[in-house]
Amino acid sequence: MTAHQPAELSAQMVKDALDRAGTRGLTFDELVEDTGLTYYQVRYGISFLRESLADLKDSDAVFTYDPREHVYRIVYIPEVAELYEVFRLQGEATRTLRMLAGTVIPHSKLARTKAVRLMRRHLEVVVEDAKDLLAPV
């Protein structure tokens, strides 16, 4: 494989490897070995596959990652899918929380318009609620 190849090609190779693995799934290192791609290409392929898998026609595959076993799958297993959903949502919520608390809210404190001050108050409530949701269970 060349170092510079389309993301679609890396994603297809990752998908093919995960299809062959079935419910067992594959770790990241196993994906590298099975596809013959570099670490970067596999990471790039996983990212592209995760975002585009739902748009594939004639496929009922669902991308999941099991953080307990560090295994990637494209087979729907309810317990793993739920764990992966919570894992992803917490990550996205944490990123959003940091962006709001570290950039948007402090900058909006200097705003002179009523609309921005109102939006800042709403965002402060969102940040406080998010902290409660993201607290370890």
Coordinates of N, CA and C in Angstrom, one line a residue:
M1 N 0.8 -1.2 0.0 CA 0.0 0.0 0.0 C 0.9 1.2 0.0
T2 N 0.4 2.2 -0.7 CA 1.1 3.5 -0.7 C 0.8 4.3 0.6
A3 N 1.6 5.2 1.0 CA 1.4 6.0 2.2 C 0.2 6.9 2.0
H4 N 0.0 7.4 0.7 CA -1.1 8.3 0.4 C -2.2 7.6 -0.4
Q5 N -3.2 7.1 0.3 CA -4.3 6.5 -0.4 C -5.6 7.1 0.0
P6 N -6.6 7.0 -0.8 CA -7.9 7.6 -0.4 C -8.5 6.9 0.9
A7 N -9.1 7.7 1.7 CA -9.7 7.2 3.0 C -10.7 6.1 2.7
E8 N -11.4 6.2 1.5 CA -12.4 5.2 1.2 C -11.8 3.8 1.0
L9 N -10.5 3.8 0.5 CA -9.8 2.5 0.3 C -9.4 1.9 1.7
S10 N -8.9 2.8 2.5 CA -8.5 2.3 3.9 C -9.8 1.8 4.6
A11 N -10.9 2.6 4.5 CA -12.1 2.2 5.2 C -12.6 0.9 4.7
Q12 N -12.6 0.7 3.4 CA -13.1 -0.6 2.8 C -12.2 -1.8 3.2
M13 N -10.9 -1.6 3.3 CA -10.1 -2.7 3.8 C -10.3 -3.0 5.3
V14 N -10.5 -2.0 6.1 CA -10.9 -2.2 7.5 C -12.2 -2.9 7.6
K15 N -13.2 -2.5 6.8 CA -14.5 -3.1 6.8 C -14.5 -4.6 6.4
D16 N -13.7 -4.8 5.4 CA -13.5 -6.2 4.9 C -12.9 -7.1 6.0
A17 N -11.9 -6.6 6.7 CA -11.3 -7.3 7.8 C -12.3 -7.6 8.9
L18 N -13.1 -6.5 9.3 CA -14.1 -6.7 10.3 C -15.2 -7.6 9.9
D19 N -15.5 -7.6 8.6 CA -16.5 -8.6 8.1 C -16.1 -10.0 8.3
R20 N -14.8 -10.2 8.0 CA -14.2 -11.6 8.1 C -14.2 -12.0 9.6
A21 N -13.9 -11.1 10.5 CA -13.8 -11.4 11.9 C -15.2 -11.7 12.6
G22 N -16.2 -11.1 12.0 CA -17.6 -11.4 12.6 C -17.8 -10.8 14.0
T23 N -18.4 -11.6 14.8 CA -18.7 -11.2 16.2 C -17.5 -11.1 17.1
R24 N -16.5 -11.8 16.7 CA -15.2 -11.8 17.5 C -14.6 -10.4 17.5
G25 N -14.7 -9.7 16.3 CA -14.1 -8.4 16.2 C -12.6 -8.5 16.1
L26 N -11.9 -7.3 16.0 CA -10.5 -7.3 16.0 C -10.0 -6.1 16.8
T27 N -8.8 -6.3 17.4 CA -8.1 -5.2 18.1 C -7.5 -4.3 17.0
F28 N -7.0 -3.2 17.4 CA -6.3 -2.3 16.5 C -5.1 -3.0 15.8
D29 N -4.3 -3.6 16.7 CA -3.1 -4.3 16.1 C -3.5 -5.4 15.2
E30 N -4.5 -6.1 15.5 CA -5.0 -7.2 14.5 C -5.5 -6.6 13.2
L31 N -6.1 -5.4 13.3 CA -6.5 -4.7 12.1 C -5.3 -4.3 11.2
V32 N -4.3 -3.8 11.9 CA -3.1 -3.5 11.1 C -2.5 -4.7 10.5
E33 N -2.4 -5.8 11.2 CA -1.8 -7.0 10.6 C -2.7 -7.6 9.5
D34 N -4.0 -7.6 9.7 CA -4.9 -8.2 8.8 C -5.0 -7.4 7.5
T35 N -5.0 -6.1 7.6 CA -5.2 -5.3 6.4 C -3.9 -5.0 5.7
G36 N -2.7 -5.1 6.4 CA -1.5 -4.7 5.8 C -1.3 -3.2 5.7
L37 N -2.1 -2.5 6.3 CA -2.0 -1.0 6.3 C -1.1 -0.5 7.5
T38 N -0.7 0.7 7.4 CA 0.0 1.3 8.5 C -0.9 1.7 9.6
Y39 N -0.4 2.0 10.8 CA -1.2 2.4 11.9 C -2.0 3.6 11.5
Y40 N -1.4 4.6 10.9 CA -2.1 5.8 10.5 C -3.2 5.5 9.5
Q41 N -3.0 4.6 8.5 CA -4.0 4.3 7.5 C -5.2 3.5 8.2
V42 N -4.9 2.7 9.1 CA -6.0 2.0 9.8 C -6.8 3.0 10.6
R43 N -6.1 3.9 11.4 CA -6.8 4.9 12.1 C -7.7 5.8 11.2
Y44 N -7.1 6.2 10.1 CA -7.9 7.0 9.1 C -9.1 6.2 8.6
G45 N -8.8 4.9 8.3 CA -9.9 4.0 7.8 C -11.0 3.8 8.8
I46 N -10.7 3.7 10.0 CA -11.7 3.5 11.1 C -12.5 4.8 11.2
S47 N -11.8 5.9 11.2 CA -12.6 7.2 11.3 C -13.5 7.4 10.1
F48 N -13.1 7.1 8.9 CA -13.9 7.2 7.8 C -15.1 6.2 7.8
L49 N -14.8 5.0 8.2 CA -15.8 4.0 8.3 C -16.9 4.3 9.3
R50 N -16.4 4.8 10.5 CA -17.4 5.1 11.5 C -18.4 6.2 11.1
E51 N -17.9 7.2 10.3 CA -18.7 8.2 9.9 C -19.6 7.9 8.6
S52 N -19.1 6.9 7.8 CA -19.8 6.6 6.6 C -20.6 5.3 6.6
L53 N -20.4 4.5 7.6 CA -21.0 3.2 7.5 C -22.6 3.2 7.5
A54 N -23.2 4.2 8.2 CA -24.6 4.3 8.1 C -25.2 4.6 6.8
D55 N -24.4 5.2 5.9 CA -24.8 5.6 4.6 C -24.6 4.5 3.5
L56 N -24.0 3.4 3.9 CA -23.8 2.3 2.9 C -25.1 1.7 2.6
K57 N -25.4 1.5 1.3 CA -26.6 0.8 0.9 C -26.3 -0.7 1.0
D58 N -27.3 -1.5 1.2 CA -27.2 -3.0 1.2 C -26.3 -3.4 2.4
S59 N -26.3 -2.7 3.5 CA -25.5 -3.0 4.6 C -26.3 -2.7 5.9
D60 N -26.4 -3.7 6.8 CA -27.0 -3.4 8.1 C -25.9 -3.4 9.2
A61 N -24.7 -3.1 8.8 CA -23.6 -3.1 9.7 C -23.7 -1.9 10.7
V62 N -23.3 -2.1 11.9 CA -23.2 -1.1 12.9 C -21.8 -1.1 13.5
F63 N -21.2 0.1 13.4 CA -19.8 0.2 13.9 C -19.8 0.3 15.5
T64 N -19.1 -0.5 16.1 CA -18.9 -0.4 17.6 C -17.5 -0.7 18.0
Y65 N -17.2 -0.1 19.2 CA -15.9 -0.3 19.8 C -16.1 -0.8 21.2
D66 N -15.6 -1.9 21.6 CA -15.7 -2.4 23.0 C -14.5 -1.9 23.8
P67 N -14.7 -0.9 24.7 CA -13.6 -0.4 25.4 C -13.1 -1.3 26.5
R68 N -13.9 -2.3 26.9 CA -13.4 -3.3 27.8 C -12.4 -4.3 27.2
E69 N -12.7 -4.7 26.0 CA -11.8 -5.6 25.3 C -10.9 -5.0 24.3
H70 N -11.1 -3.7 24.0 CA -10.4 -2.9 23.0 C -10.6 -3.6 21.6
V71 N -11.8 -3.9 21.3 CA -12.1 -4.6 20.0 C -13.1 -3.8 19.2
Y72 N -12.8 -3.7 17.9 CA -13.7 -3.1 16.9 C -14.6 -4.1 16.3
R73 N -15.8 -3.8 16.0 CA -16.8 -4.7 15.3 C -17.7 -3.9 14.4
I74 N -18.3 -4.6 13.4 CA -19.3 -4.0 12.7 C -20.5 -4.9 12.7
V75 N -20.6 -5.7 13.8 CA -21.8 -6.5 14.1 C -22.5 -6.0 15.3
Y76 N -23.8 -5.9 15.2 CA -24.6 -5.4 16.3 C -24.7 -6.3 17.5
I77 N -24.2 -6.0 18.6 CA -24.3 -6.7 19.9 C -24.8 -5.7 20.9
P78 N -26.1 -5.8 21.3 CA -26.8 -4.8 22.1 C -25.9 -4.2 23.3
E79 N -25.3 -5.1 24.1 CA -24.6 -4.6 25.3 C -23.4 -3.8 24.8
V80 N -22.7 -4.3 23.8 CA -21.5 -3.6 23.3 C -21.9 -2.2 22.7
A81 N -23.0 -2.3 21.9 CA -23.4 -1.0 21.2 C -23.8 0.0 22.3
E82 N -24.5 -0.4 23.3 CA -24.9 0.6 24.3 C -23.7 1.2 25.0
L83 N -22.7 0.3 25.4 CA -21.5 0.8 26.0 C -20.7 1.7 25.1
Y84 N -20.7 1.4 23.8 CA -20.0 2.3 22.8 C -20.7 3.6 22.7
E85 N -22.0 3.6 22.7 CA -22.8 4.8 22.6 C -22.5 5.8 23.7
V86 N -22.5 5.2 24.9 CA -22.3 6.0 26.1 C -20.8 6.6 26.1
F87 N -19.9 5.7 25.7 CA -18.5 6.1 25.5 C -18.3 7.2 24.6
R88 N -18.9 7.2 23.4 CA -18.9 8.2 22.4 C -19.5 9.5 22.9
L89 N -20.7 9.4 23.5 CA -21.5 10.5 23.9 C -20.8 11.3 25.0
Q90 N -20.1 10.5 25.9 CA -19.4 11.2 27.0 C -18.2 11.9 26.4
G91 N -17.5 11.3 25.5 CA -16.4 12.0 24.8 C -16.8 13.3 24.1
E92 N -17.9 13.2 23.4 CA -18.3 14.4 22.6 C -18.8 15.5 23.6
A93 N -19.5 15.1 24.7 CA -20.0 16.0 25.7 C -18.9 16.7 26.4
T94 N -17.8 15.9 26.7 CA -16.7 16.5 27.4 C -16.0 17.5 26.5
R95 N -15.8 17.2 25.2 CA -15.2 18.2 24.3 C -16.1 19.5 24.2
T96 N -17.4 19.3 24.1 CA -18.3 20.5 24.0 C -18.2 21.3 25.3
L97 N -18.2 20.6 26.4 CA -18.1 21.2 27.7 C -16.8 22.1 27.8
R98 N -15.7 21.5 27.4 CA -14.5 22.3 27.5 C -14.5 23.5 26.5
M99 N -15.1 23.3 25.3 CA -15.1 24.5 24.4 C -16.0 25.6 25.0
L100 N -17.2 25.2 25.6 CA -18.1 26.2 26.1 C -17.4 26.9 27.3
A101 N -16.9 26.1 28.3 CA -16.4 26.6 29.5 C -15.1 27.4 29.3
G102 N -14.3 26.9 28.4 CA -13.0 27.6 28.2 C -12.9 28.7 27.2
T103 N -13.9 28.7 26.3 CA -13.8 29.7 25.2 C -15.1 30.6 25.1
V104 N -16.2 29.9 24.8 CA -17.4 30.7 24.5 C -17.9 31.5 25.7
I105 N -18.0 30.9 26.8 CA -18.6 31.6 28.0 C -17.7 32.8 28.4
P106 N -16.3 32.5 28.6 CA -15.5 33.7 29.0 C -15.5 34.8 28.0
H107 N -15.5 34.5 26.7 CA -15.5 35.5 25.7 C -16.8 36.3 25.6
S108 N -17.9 35.6 25.9 CA -19.2 36.2 25.8 C -19.4 37.2 27.0
K109 N -18.6 37.0 28.1 CA -18.8 37.9 29.2 C -18.5 39.4 28.9
L110 N -17.7 39.6 27.8 CA -17.4 40.9 27.4 C -18.4 41.5 26.4
A111 N -19.4 40.7 26.0 CA -20.4 41.1 25.0 C -21.3 42.2 25.5
R112 N -21.6 43.1 24.6 CA -22.5 44.2 25.0 C -24.0 44.0 24.6
T113 N -24.2 43.0 23.7 CA -25.6 42.8 23.2 C -26.4 41.9 24.2
K114 N -27.6 42.2 24.3 CA -28.5 41.4 25.1 C -28.6 40.0 24.7
A115 N -28.6 39.8 23.4 CA -28.8 38.4 22.8 C -27.6 37.5 23.3
V116 N -26.4 38.0 23.2 CA -25.2 37.3 23.6 C -25.2 37.0 25.1
R117 N -25.6 38.0 25.9 CA -25.7 37.8 27.4 C -26.7 36.7 27.7
L118 N -27.8 36.7 27.0 CA -28.9 35.7 27.2 C -28.4 34.3 26.9
M119 N -27.7 34.3 25.7 CA -27.1 33.0 25.3 C -26.1 32.5 26.3
R120 N -25.3 33.4 26.8 CA -24.3 33.0 27.8 C -24.9 32.3 29.0
R121 N -26.0 32.9 29.5 CA -26.7 32.4 30.6 C -27.2 31.0 30.3
H122 N -27.8 30.8 29.1 CA -28.2 29.4 28.7 C -27.1 28.4 28.7
L123 N -26.0 28.9 28.1 CA -24.8 28.0 28.0 C -24.2 27.6 29.4
E124 N -24.3 28.6 30.3 CA -23.8 28.3 31.7 C -24.6 27.2 32.3
V125 N -25.9 27.2 32.1 CA -26.8 26.1 32.6 C -26.5 24.8 31.9
V126 N -26.2 24.8 30.6 CA -25.9 23.6 29.9 C -24.6 23.0 30.5
V127 N -23.6 23.9 30.7 CA -22.3 23.4 31.3 C -22.5 22.8 32.6
E128 N -23.3 23.4 33.5 CA -23.5 22.9 34.8 C -24.2 21.5 34.7
D129 N -25.2 21.4 33.9 CA -26.0 20.1 33.7 C -25.0 19.1 33.1
A130 N -24.2 19.5 32.2 CA -23.3 18.5 31.6 C -22.3 17.9 32.6
K131 N -21.8 18.8 33.5 CA -20.9 18.3 34.6 C -21.6 17.2 35.4
D132 N -22.9 17.4 35.7 CA -23.6 16.3 36.4 C -23.7 15.0 35.6
L133 N -24.0 15.2 34.3 CA -24.1 14.0 33.5 C -22.8 13.2 33.3
L134 N -21.7 14.0 33.2 CA -20.4 13.4 33.0 C -19.7 12.9 34.2
A135 N -20.3 13.1 35.3 CA -19.7 12.6 36.6 C -19.6 11.1 36.5
P136 N -18.5 10.5 37.0 CA -18.3 9.0 36.9 C -19.4 8.4 37.7
V137 N -19.9 7.3 37.2 CA -21.0 6.5 37.8 C -20.4 5.6 38.8

